[in-house]
Amino acid sequence: MQKHGQKEHLYKLLVIGDLGVGKTSIIKRYVHQNFSPHYRATIGVDFALKVLSWDAETVVRLQLWDIAGQERFGNMTRVYYREAMGAFIVFDVTRPATFEAVTKWKEDLDSKLVLPNGKPVPAVLLANKCDQGIDVLMNNGIKMDQFCKENGFVGWFETSAKENININEASRCLVKHIIASESDPVPTVEPDIIKPHLNSSKIVSCSTCFKS
Amino acid sequence: ELDLLPGEPKWLDVIERDLHRQFPFHEMFVSRGGHGQQDLFRVLKAYTLHRPEEGYCQAQAPIAAVLLMHMPAEQAFWCLVQICEKYLPGYYSEKLEAIQLDGQILFSLLHKVSPVAYKHLSKQKIDPILYMTEWFMCAFSRTLPWSSVLRVWDMFFCEGVKIIFRVGLVLLKHTLGSSDKLKSCQGQYETMERLRALSPKIMQETFLVQEVIELPVTERQIEREHLIQLKKWRETHGELQCKSPPRLHGAKAISEAEPPARQALEPVPSIILPPGPAPVPKARKSKEKSREKSLATPANRPGAEGNGAPGSARELLHPQGSPHHQSKESLSSRESEDTYL
């Protein structure tokens, strides 16, 4: 039921990060406003839809793509990433190894997906499970703001799906950057391309069979 | 003997993270560190020691969990080995190439089974791996209502991967196979959502099994399509990085492929068998009628195949001894419980 003159945006957002960091829990909290310790491990990919009243004139529909965290599913990410407009990269503050993997996920994302204007897709870093009281960030004294700057994140949040901390805020931050990047004038290098597209590098994976 | 070895820490870490995430509402797996989760750990760990080059794939956990609902850990382990090596070779390997290849095979078969669904998915550029990964890798154990899972698994053990393809094709055909059904699938996301939340009607045991039996998709067609897609794969991706043994279509093919020495030994385990479970070839015939009988086939497998495991034949002396026979995973499993207990 769209009011007269209301604009609607539809964005595909990726939620990526190592196995067991809480990607599914974050999405369930955000979309269904609840938390359970009993989520099944994600095999392949899962989806959810969140509708936001952005402002009086704008409705934003977010397609959240929940992507399996195990490394070997990384062989399928090219297909999962296609046409995404933004990404959350999640790690678990209680497990330093999942933070170390953040740069790996960011590189994977940027190597397989760019915006029409050639820029990387906006990405927000989520330091999840911050309710657990064990914080590798503080322990290691890593300066998160600087880390984000160096690695091309538009922002970062300490989140907890369990306690519902900062998830709405993180999402607003990402959407804000997506809207901003959309209004960026598209440079004239590739004038034919309207949508974000995969880096058309070596592998065209499975798309060949779709050419009718 | 694999049970006693320590195991590679990197796999153990991942496996432990998954233990409480398999059928979390099933009474066998509900408690942290309970017997179900302990056995699951042992089975999955043993597999990483059995095939260190493959390690652990997350999709193996639901498979192992379903097996453990029906048999003790050692038998479940050998069944898992058979599934990973004979029924679905390469599915869980590092590069996940086999499952991607099967996605292409499924899609190509769909062209014949339901041109409407095929055209719709092509138009919306929905790659098969977006919807079939979980279906195939978990043999529908996380997709279908429980009573249908049991029927599909029975047929799968008897007849092989053809059953998995057929189930996938039936679900696609009845979800996207007419212009009427496609009305509510305007965009890619709507279609994906529809495939994720399948109509209970088409997943219902009697309907689904009947459709699967009637669908004319044969082993030969799958093998032919496999060759075609393999050729295409080599053209676009290069050689397969994981060299899997050929896929065997069901219990009969597997027992025939055993070396002659094994064949000669075959009568031995079948004599030890208690009267309940039928030998594999018979189960094949009776599969549609008798769930109880065919359910015994997975339990037979470790003995029938031998695998050089001295313990597995002994296990057959007391099969079905597992106390974990209740299956309460799904709301729609009322019927299965009746038949099952």
Coordinates of C-alpha atoms in Angstrom, one line a residue:
Chain A
M1 CA 0.0 0.0 0.0
Q2 CA 2.1 2.8 -1.2
K3 CA 1.0 6.3 -0.5
H4 CA 0.8 8.8 -3.3
G5 CA 4.2 10.2 -4.1
Q6 CA 6.1 7.7 -1.9
K7 CA 9.4 6.4 -3.3
E8 CA 10.4 2.8 -2.8
H9 CA 13.9 1.5 -2.8
L10 CA 14.8 -2.1 -3.1
Y11 CA 18.3 -3.2 -2.0
K12 CA 20.0 -6.5 -1.8
L13 CA 22.3 -6.7 1.2
L14 CA 24.8 -9.5 1.9
V15 CA 25.5 -10.8 5.4
I16 CA 28.9 -12.5 5.3
G17 CA 31.6 -13.6 7.8
D18 CA 33.0 -16.8 9.3
L19 CA 31.1 -19.7 10.5
G20 CA 29.2 -19.3 13.8
V21 CA 29.7 -15.6 14.2
G22 CA 25.9 -15.0 14.4
K23 CA 24.9 -13.9 10.9
T24 CA 21.6 -15.8 11.0
S25 CA 20.9 -14.5 14.5
I26 CA 21.5 -10.9 13.5
I27 CA 19.1 -11.3 10.6
K28 CA 16.4 -13.0 12.7
R29 CA 16.7 -10.4 15.3
Y30 CA 16.5 -7.6 12.7
V31 CA 13.6 -9.0 10.8
H32 CA 11.6 -11.0 13.3
Q33 CA 12.6 -9.2 16.5
N34 CA 13.5 -12.3 18.3
F35 CA 16.5 -14.5 19.3
S36 CA 16.9 -18.2 19.7
P37 CA 20.0 -20.2 20.6
H38 CA 18.6 -22.9 18.3
Y39 CA 19.3 -21.8 14.8
R40 CA 20.4 -24.4 12.3
A41 CA 23.8 -23.9 10.5
T42 CA 23.1 -22.2 7.2
I43 CA 23.9 -24.5 4.2
G44 CA 24.3 -22.5 1.0
V45 CA 22.2 -19.4 1.4
D46 CA 19.1 -18.1 3.2
F47 CA 17.0 -15.0 2.7
A48 CA 14.9 -12.6 4.7
L49 CA 13.1 -9.3 3.8
K50 CA 12.9 -6.2 6.0
V51 CA 10.8 -3.2 5.1
L52 CA 11.9 0.1 6.6
S53 CA 10.0 3.4 6.6
W54 CA 13.0 5.5 5.8
D55 CA 11.4 8.9 6.0
A56 CA 8.0 10.4 5.2
E57 CA 8.5 9.9 1.4
T58 CA 10.6 6.8 1.3
V59 CA 10.1 3.1 1.9
V60 CA 13.2 0.9 1.8
R61 CA 12.9 -2.8 1.2
L62 CA 16.0 -4.8 2.2
Q63 CA 16.6 -8.3 0.9
L64 CA 19.0 -9.8 3.4
W65 CA 21.1 -12.7 2.0
D66 CA 22.4 -14.9 4.7
I67 CA 25.5 -16.7 3.3
A68 CA 27.0 -19.9 4.7
G69 CA 30.2 -19.2 6.6
Q70 CA 32.2 -22.3 5.9
E71 CA 35.1 -21.6 3.7
R72 CA 34.2 -24.1 1.0
F73 CA 31.0 -22.4 0.3
G74 CA 33.2 -19.5 -0.8
N75 CA 33.3 -21.2 -4.1
M76 CA 29.7 -20.2 -4.7
T77 CA 29.9 -16.6 -3.4
R78 CA 30.2 -15.2 -6.9
V79 CA 26.6 -16.3 -7.6
Y80 CA 25.4 -15.1 -4.2
Y81 CA 27.0 -11.6 -4.4
R82 CA 25.5 -10.8 -7.8
E83 CA 23.7 -7.4 -7.9
A84 CA 24.1 -6.7 -4.1
M85 CA 24.1 -3.1 -3.1
G86 CA 25.7 -3.4 0.3
A87 CA 27.2 -5.8 2.8
F88 CA 27.5 -6.5 6.5
I89 CA 30.7 -8.3 7.4
V90 CA 30.3 -10.0 10.8
F91 CA 32.8 -11.3 13.3
D92 CA 32.6 -12.7 16.8
V93 CA 34.3 -10.6 19.4
T94 CA 35.0 -13.6 21.5
R95 CA 37.0 -15.3 18.7
P96 CA 40.0 -13.4 17.3
A97 CA 40.3 -15.8 14.3
T98 CA 36.9 -14.5 13.0
F99 CA 38.2 -11.0 13.1
E100 CA 41.3 -12.0 11.2
A101 CA 39.0 -13.4 8.5
V102 CA 37.3 -10.1 8.1
T103 CA 39.9 -8.8 5.6
K104 CA 39.6 -12.1 3.7
W105 CA 35.9 -11.6 3.4
K106 CA 36.3 -8.0 2.4
E107 CA 38.8 -8.9 -0.3
D108 CA 36.5 -11.7 -1.6
L109 CA 33.6 -9.3 -1.8
D110 CA 35.5 -6.5 -3.6
S111 CA 37.1 -8.9 -6.0
K112 CA 33.8 -10.3 -7.1
L113 CA 31.5 -7.3 -6.9
V114 CA 31.7 -3.5 -7.7
L115 CA 29.1 -0.8 -8.1
P116 CA 28.2 0.6 -11.5
N117 CA 30.5 3.6 -10.8
G118 CA 33.3 1.2 -10.3
K119 CA 33.5 1.7 -6.5
P120 CA 33.4 -1.1 -4.0
V121 CA 29.9 -1.8 -2.4
P122 CA 29.4 -0.1 0.9
A123 CA 30.2 -2.4 3.8
V124 CA 29.6 -2.1 7.5
L125 CA 31.6 -4.2 10.0
L126 CA 29.7 -5.8 12.8
A127 CA 31.5 -6.9 16.0
N128 CA 28.9 -9.3 17.2
K129 CA 28.3 -11.0 20.5
C130 CA 29.4 -7.9 22.4
D131 CA 27.1 -9.0 25.3
Q132 CA 29.6 -11.8 26.1
G133 CA 32.0 -9.5 27.9
I134 CA 35.0 -11.0 26.2
D135 CA 36.3 -8.4 23.8
V136 CA 39.3 -9.1 21.5
L137 CA 39.2 -5.5 20.3
M138 CA 39.9 -4.0 23.7
N139 CA 42.4 -6.8 24.6
N140 CA 44.4 -6.3 21.4
G141 CA 44.0 -2.5 21.5
I142 CA 43.1 -2.5 17.8
K143 CA 41.9 0.9 16.7
M144 CA 38.7 0.0 14.9
D145 CA 38.1 3.3 13.3
Q146 CA 41.5 3.1 11.7
F147 CA 41.0 -0.5 10.7
C148 CA 37.7 0.5 9.0
K149 CA 39.4 3.3 7.1
E150 CA 42.3 1.2 5.9
N151 CA 40.0 -1.7 4.8
G152 CA 37.3 0.4 3.2
F153 CA 34.4 -0.1 5.7
V154 CA 31.9 2.8 5.9
G155 CA 31.4 2.1 9.6
W156 CA 31.5 -0.4 12.4
F157 CA 29.2 -1.3 15.3
E158 CA 29.4 -3.5 18.3
T159 CA 26.3 -5.6 18.1
S160 CA 24.4 -8.3 20.0
A161 CA 21.7 -10.2 18.3
K162 CA 20.8 -11.7 21.7
E163 CA 20.4 -8.4 23.5
N164 CA 19.3 -6.4 20.4
I165 CA 22.2 -4.0 20.5
N166 CA 23.0 -1.7 17.6
I167 CA 21.5 -3.8 14.8
N168 CA 19.0 -1.2 13.7
E169 CA 21.7 1.5 13.9
A170 CA 24.1 -0.5 11.8
S171 CA 21.4 -1.1 9.2
R172 CA 20.5 2.6 9.0
C173 CA 24.2 3.4 8.6
L174 CA 24.6 1.0 5.7
V175 CA 21.3 2.1 4.0
K176 CA 22.4 5.8 4.3
H177 CA 25.6 5.0 2.5
I178 CA 23.8 3.1 -0.2
I179 CA 21.4 5.9 -0.8
A180 CA 24.3 8.4 -0.9
S181 CA 26.3 6.2 -3.3
E182 CA 23.2 5.9 -5.5
S183 CA 22.9 9.7 -5.9
D184 CA 26.6 9.8 -6.8
P185 CA 26.8 10.8 -10.4
V186 CA 27.8 7.7 -12.3
P187 CA 31.1 8.4 -14.1
T188 CA 31.1 8.1 -17.8
V189 CA 33.7 5.3 -18.1
E190 CA 31.1 2.6 -18.6
P191 CA 27.9 4.4 -19.6
D192 CA 26.1 1.2 -20.7
I193 CA 26.0 -0.3 -17.3
I194 CA 23.1 0.5 -15.1
K195 CA 23.2 -2.1 -12.4
P196 CA 26.0 -3.4 -10.2
H197 CA 27.7 -6.2 -11.9
L198 CA 30.1 -9.0 -11.3
N199 CA 33.7 -8.4 -12.2
S200 CA 33.7 -10.0 -15.5
S201 CA 37.0 -11.6 -14.9
K202 CA 38.0 -15.1 -15.7
I203 CA 35.1 -17.3 -14.7
V204 CA 31.6 -16.8 -16.0
S205 CA 30.6 -19.7 -13.7
C206 CA 27.1 -21.0 -14.4
S207 CA 25.6 -18.1 -16.2
T208 CA 26.3 -19.7 -19.6
C209 CA 23.2 -21.8 -19.5
F210 CA 21.0 -18.9 -19.0
K211 CA 21.8 -17.5 -22.4
S212 CA 18.7 -18.5 -24.2
Chain B
E1 CA 39.7 -47.4 15.6
L2 CA 39.2 -43.9 14.1
D3 CA 37.3 -43.1 17.2
L4 CA 40.4 -43.2 19.3
L5 CA 42.5 -40.9 17.2
P6 CA 42.7 -37.2 18.2
G7 CA 41.6 -35.6 14.9
E8 CA 42.8 -32.4 13.2
P9 CA 42.1 -29.3 15.4
K10 CA 40.8 -27.1 12.6
W11 CA 38.0 -29.6 11.8
L12 CA 37.2 -30.4 15.4
D13 CA 36.7 -26.7 16.0
V14 CA 34.2 -26.4 13.1
I15 CA 32.4 -29.6 14.0
E16 CA 32.0 -28.5 17.6
R17 CA 30.4 -25.3 16.4
D18 CA 27.9 -27.2 14.4
L19 CA 26.9 -29.9 17.0
H20 CA 24.1 -28.0 18.6
R21 CA 22.9 -26.7 15.2
Q22 CA 21.5 -29.9 13.8
F23 CA 17.9 -30.7 14.3
P24 CA 18.0 -28.5 17.4
F25 CA 14.5 -29.4 18.4
H26 CA 14.9 -33.2 18.1
E27 CA 15.1 -34.7 21.5
M28 CA 18.2 -36.6 20.6
F29 CA 20.2 -33.5 19.8
V30 CA 18.5 -30.9 22.0
S31 CA 20.9 -31.1 25.0
R32 CA 24.4 -29.7 24.7
G33 CA 26.9 -32.4 25.2
G34 CA 24.1 -35.0 25.2
H35 CA 24.5 -38.5 23.7
G36 CA 23.2 -37.3 20.3
Q37 CA 25.7 -34.5 20.0
Q38 CA 28.5 -36.7 21.3
D39 CA 27.8 -39.4 18.7
L40 CA 27.5 -36.8 16.0
F41 CA 30.9 -35.5 17.0
R42 CA 32.4 -39.0 16.9
V43 CA 31.0 -39.7 13.5
L44 CA 32.0 -36.5 11.9
K45 CA 35.4 -36.5 13.4
A46 CA 36.0 -40.1 12.2
Y47 CA 35.1 -39.0 8.7
T48 CA 37.8 -36.3 8.7
L49 CA 40.3 -38.9 9.8
H50 CA 39.0 -41.4 7.2
R51 CA 39.3 -38.7 4.4
P52 CA 41.7 -36.1 5.7
E53 CA 41.9 -34.5 2.2
E54 CA 38.2 -33.9 2.3
G55 CA 37.8 -32.9 5.9
Y56 CA 34.5 -31.8 7.2
C57 CA 31.7 -30.0 5.2
Q58 CA 28.9 -28.4 7.1
A59 CA 26.3 -30.2 5.0
Q60 CA 27.5 -33.6 6.3
A61 CA 26.2 -32.8 9.8
P62 CA 22.5 -33.1 9.0
I63 CA 23.1 -36.3 7.0
A64 CA 25.0 -37.8 9.9
A65 CA 22.3 -36.6 12.4
V66 CA 19.5 -38.4 10.4
L67 CA 21.6 -41.6 10.3
L68 CA 22.2 -41.4 14.0
M69 CA 18.5 -41.3 14.6
H70 CA 18.3 -44.8 13.1
M71 CA 21.4 -46.6 14.1
P72 CA 24.4 -46.7 16.4
A73 CA 27.4 -44.4 15.7
E74 CA 29.6 -46.9 14.0
Q75 CA 27.0 -48.0 11.5
A76 CA 26.1 -44.4 11.0
F77 CA 29.7 -43.6 10.2
W78 CA 29.9 -46.4 7.6
C79 CA 26.7 -45.2 6.0
L80 CA 28.0 -41.7 5.9
V81 CA 31.1 -43.0 4.1
Q82 CA 28.9 -44.8 1.6
I83 CA 26.9 -41.7 0.9
C84 CA 29.9 -39.5 0.5
E85 CA 31.9 -41.9 -1.6
K86 CA 29.3 -44.0 -3.6
Y87 CA 26.0 -42.2 -3.6
L88 CA 27.1 -38.5 -3.8
P89 CA 30.9 -38.5 -4.5
G90 CA 32.5 -35.1 -4.4
Y91 CA 29.5 -33.3 -2.9
Y92 CA 31.3 -32.4 0.3
S93 CA 34.8 -31.9 -1.1
E94 CA 36.8 -28.7 -0.7
K95 CA 35.7 -27.0 -4.0
L96 CA 32.1 -28.2 -4.0
E97 CA 32.3 -28.8 -7.7
A98 CA 30.1 -31.9 -7.8
I99 CA 27.2 -30.1 -6.3
Q100 CA 27.5 -27.2 -8.7
L101 CA 27.7 -29.6 -11.6
D102 CA 24.6 -31.4 -10.4
G103 CA 22.9 -28.0 -10.2
Q104 CA 23.5 -27.6 -14.0
I105 CA 22.3 -31.2 -14.6
L106 CA 19.1 -30.5 -12.6
F107 CA 18.4 -27.4 -14.5
S108 CA 19.0 -29.1 -17.8
L109 CA 16.6 -31.9 -16.9
L110 CA 14.1 -29.3 -15.8
H111 CA 13.9 -28.1 -19.4
K112 CA 12.3 -31.4 -20.3
V113 CA 10.2 -31.9 -17.2
S114 CA 8.7 -28.4 -16.9
P115 CA 9.6 -26.0 -19.7
V116 CA 7.5 -23.3 -18.0
A117 CA 9.5 -23.5 -14.8
Y118 CA 12.8 -23.7 -16.8
K119 CA 11.9 -20.6 -18.7
H120 CA 10.9 -18.7 -15.6
L121 CA 14.2 -19.5 -13.8
S122 CA 16.2 -18.7 -16.9
K123 CA 14.5 -15.3 -17.3
Q124 CA 15.1 -14.4 -13.7
K125 CA 18.7 -15.5 -13.9
I126 CA 18.3 -17.8 -10.8
D127 CA 21.3 -20.0 -10.7
P128 CA 20.5 -23.6 -9.5
I129 CA 22.9 -23.3 -6.6
L130 CA 20.7 -20.7 -5.1
Y131 CA 17.9 -23.2 -4.4
M132 CA 19.3 -26.7 -4.8
T133 CA 22.4 -26.6 -2.6
E134 CA 20.7 -27.4 0.6
W135 CA 18.2 -29.7 -1.0
F136 CA 20.8 -32.0 -2.6
M137 CA 23.6 -31.7 0.0
C138 CA 21.3 -32.6 2.8
A139 CA 19.3 -35.0 0.7
F140 CA 16.1 -33.0 1.6
S141 CA 16.5 -33.8 5.3
R142 CA 16.0 -30.1 6.1
T143 CA 13.4 -29.4 3.5
L144 CA 10.6 -32.0 3.6
P145 CA 8.3 -33.0 6.4
W146 CA 9.7 -35.9 8.3
S147 CA 7.5 -38.6 6.9
S148 CA 8.5 -37.6 3.4
V149 CA 12.2 -37.4 4.4
L150 CA 12.0 -41.1 5.5
R151 CA 10.4 -42.2 2.2
V152 CA 12.8 -40.2 0.1
W153 CA 15.8 -41.6 2.0
D154 CA 14.6 -45.1 1.6
M155 CA 14.2 -44.7 -2.1
F156 CA 17.5 -42.9 -2.3
F157 CA 19.4 -45.7 -0.6
C158 CA 17.8 -48.2 -2.9
E159 CA 18.0 -46.4 -6.2
G160 CA 20.6 -43.7 -5.8
V161 CA 20.9 -40.0 -6.7
K162 CA 18.2 -40.3 -9.4
I163 CA 15.7 -40.0 -6.5
I164 CA 17.2 -36.7 -5.3
F165 CA 17.0 -35.3 -8.8
R166 CA 13.4 -36.4 -9.2
V167 CA 12.3 -34.9 -5.9
G168 CA 14.0 -31.6 -6.9
L169 CA 12.3 -31.7 -10.3
V170 CA 8.9 -32.5 -8.8
L171 CA 9.2 -29.6 -6.3
L172 CA 10.2 -27.2 -9.1
K173 CA 7.5 -28.4 -11.4
H174 CA 4.7 -28.0 -8.8
T175 CA 6.0 -24.7 -7.6
L176 CA 6.8 -22.9 -10.8
G177 CA 5.3 -25.1 -13.5
S178 CA 2.3 -23.1 -14.6
S179 CA 1.6 -19.5 -15.6
D180 CA -0.9 -19.4 -12.7
K181 CA 1.7 -20.3 -10.2
L182 CA 4.1 -17.7 -11.6
K183 CA 1.8 -14.8 -11.1
S184 CA 3.1 -14.3 -7.6
C185 CA 6.7 -14.7 -8.6
Q186 CA 7.3 -11.4 -10.4
G187 CA 10.8 -10.9 -9.2
Q188 CA 13.8 -13.0 -8.5
Y189 CA 13.4 -12.6 -4.8
E190 CA 9.7 -13.7 -4.9
T191 CA 10.6 -16.8 -6.8
M192 CA 13.4 -17.6 -4.3
E193 CA 11.1 -17.1 -1.4
R194 CA 8.5 -19.4 -3.0
L195 CA 11.1 -22.1 -3.4
R196 CA 12.3 -21.7 0.1
A197 CA 8.8 -21.8 1.6
L198 CA 7.4 -24.7 -0.4
S199 CA 3.7 -25.6 -0.3
P200 CA 3.1 -28.3 2.3
K201 CA 0.7 -29.9 -0.3
I202 CA 3.5 -30.8 -2.7
M203 CA 5.8 -32.1 0.0
Q204 CA 3.2 -34.4 1.5
E205 CA 4.4 -37.9 1.6
T206 CA 1.9 -39.8 -0.6
F207 CA 1.7 -37.0 -3.2
L208 CA 5.4 -36.5 -3.4
V209 CA 6.3 -40.2 -3.5
Q210 CA 3.8 -40.9 -6.2
E211 CA 5.1 -38.0 -8.3
V212 CA 8.7 -39.1 -7.8
I213 CA 7.9 -42.7 -8.9
E214 CA 6.0 -41.5 -12.0
L215 CA 8.6 -39.0 -13.2
P216 CA 10.4 -40.5 -16.1
V217 CA 14.0 -39.4 -15.3
T218 CA 16.4 -42.3 -15.6
E219 CA 19.9 -43.0 -14.5
R220 CA 21.0 -43.1 -18.1
Q221 CA 19.5 -39.6 -18.7
I222 CA 21.4 -38.3 -15.6
E223 CA 24.6 -39.9 -16.7
R224 CA 24.3 -38.5 -20.2
E225 CA 23.5 -35.0 -18.9
H226 CA 26.5 -35.4 -16.5
L227 CA 28.8 -35.9 -19.5
I228 CA 27.4 -32.9 -21.3
Q229 CA 27.7 -30.6 -18.3
L230 CA 31.1 -31.9 -17.4
K231 CA 32.3 -30.9 -20.9
K232 CA 30.8 -27.4 -20.5
W233 CA 32.4 -27.2 -17.1
R234 CA 35.8 -28.0 -18.5
E235 CA 35.3 -25.3 -21.2
T236 CA 34.5 -22.6 -18.7
H237 CA 36.3 -23.7 -15.5
G238 CA 39.0 -26.0 -16.7
E239 CA 39.6 -29.5 -15.2
L240 CA 37.8 -30.6 -12.1
Q241 CA 40.1 -30.1 -9.1
C242 CA 38.5 -32.9 -7.1
K243 CA 38.7 -36.3 -8.8
S244 CA 35.8 -38.2 -7.4
P245 CA 35.1 -41.9 -8.1
P246 CA 32.1 -42.5 -10.4
R247 CA 28.7 -42.2 -8.8
L248 CA 26.9 -45.4 -8.2
H249 CA 23.2 -45.5 -8.6
G250 CA 21.8 -47.3 -5.6
A251 CA 22.4 -50.3 -3.4
K252 CA 22.3 -52.9 -6.2
A253 CA 24.9 -51.0 -8.3
I254 CA 27.1 -50.6 -5.2
S255 CA 27.1 -54.2 -4.2
E256 CA 27.7 -55.3 -7.8
A257 CA 30.7 -53.0 -7.9
E258 CA 32.3 -54.6 -4.9
P259 CA 35.4 -56.7 -5.7
P260 CA 34.5 -60.4 -6.3
A261 CA 36.1 -61.5 -3.1
R262 CA 33.5 -59.4 -1.3
Q263 CA 30.8 -60.9 -3.4
A264 CA 31.7 -64.3 -2.3
L265 CA 31.6 -63.2 1.3
E266 CA 28.2 -61.6 0.8
P267 CA 26.0 -64.5 2.0
V268 CA 27.8 -64.4 5.4
P269 CA 26.3 -61.1 6.6
S270 CA 22.9 -62.0 5.2
I271 CA 22.9 -65.1 7.3
I272 CA 23.7 -63.2 10.4
L273 CA 20.9 -60.8 9.7
P274 CA 17.9 -61.0 12.1
P275 CA 14.6 -61.7 10.4
G276 CA 13.4 -58.1 10.5
P277 CA 15.5 -56.3 7.9
A278 CA 15.3 -57.5 4.3
P279 CA 18.4 -58.0 2.3
V280 CA 19.2 -55.1 0.0
P281 CA 17.8 -56.4 -3.4
K282 CA 14.5 -57.4 -1.8
A283 CA 14.2 -54.0 -0.1
R284 CA 14.4 -52.5 -3.5
K285 CA 11.3 -54.2 -4.7
S286 CA 9.4 -53.7 -1.5
K287 CA 10.4 -50.1 -1.1
E288 CA 7.1 -48.5 -1.9
K289 CA 5.1 -50.6 0.5
S290 CA 7.1 -51.4 3.5
R291 CA 8.8 -48.5 5.2
E292 CA 9.9 -50.7 8.1
K293 CA 11.7 -53.1 5.9
S294 CA 13.4 -50.6 3.7
L295 CA 14.4 -48.5 6.7
A296 CA 16.7 -51.4 7.5
T297 CA 18.7 -51.0 4.3
P298 CA 20.9 -48.2 5.5
A299 CA 21.7 -50.4 8.5
N300 CA 22.6 -53.2 6.2
R301 CA 24.9 -51.2 4.2
P302 CA 28.0 -51.2 6.3
G303 CA 28.0 -54.9 6.5
A304 CA 27.2 -55.5 2.9
E305 CA 29.9 -53.2 1.8
G306 CA 32.4 -54.4 4.3
N307 CA 34.9 -51.7 3.7
G308 CA 37.4 -53.9 5.4
A309 CA 36.0 -52.9 8.7
P310 CA 36.0 -55.9 10.9
G311 CA 33.7 -54.3 13.4
S312 CA 30.9 -53.5 11.0
A313 CA 29.7 -57.1 10.3
R314 CA 29.6 -57.7 14.0
E315 CA 27.5 -54.6 14.4
L316 CA 24.8 -56.3 12.3
L317 CA 24.1 -58.8 15.1
H318 CA 22.4 -56.1 17.0
P319 CA 21.1 -53.6 14.5
Q320 CA 18.2 -51.3 15.2
G321 CA 19.2 -51.5 18.8
S322 CA 19.3 -47.7 19.1
P323 CA 16.9 -46.2 21.6
H324 CA 16.6 -43.1 19.5
H325 CA 13.7 -44.1 17.3
Q326 CA 11.5 -41.2 18.0
S327 CA 11.4 -38.6 15.3
K328 CA 9.8 -35.4 16.3
E329 CA 11.6 -33.0 14.1
S330 CA 8.6 -31.9 12.1
L331 CA 5.1 -30.8 13.0
S332 CA 3.8 -32.8 10.1
S333 CA 5.4 -36.0 11.3
R334 CA 2.5 -37.3 13.3
E335 CA 2.0 -40.1 10.8
S336 CA 5.6 -41.1 10.6
E337 CA 5.8 -41.5 14.4
D338 CA 2.9 -43.9 14.3
T339 CA 4.4 -46.0 11.6
Y340 CA 7.8 -45.6 13.0
L341 CA 7.6 -46.6 16.6

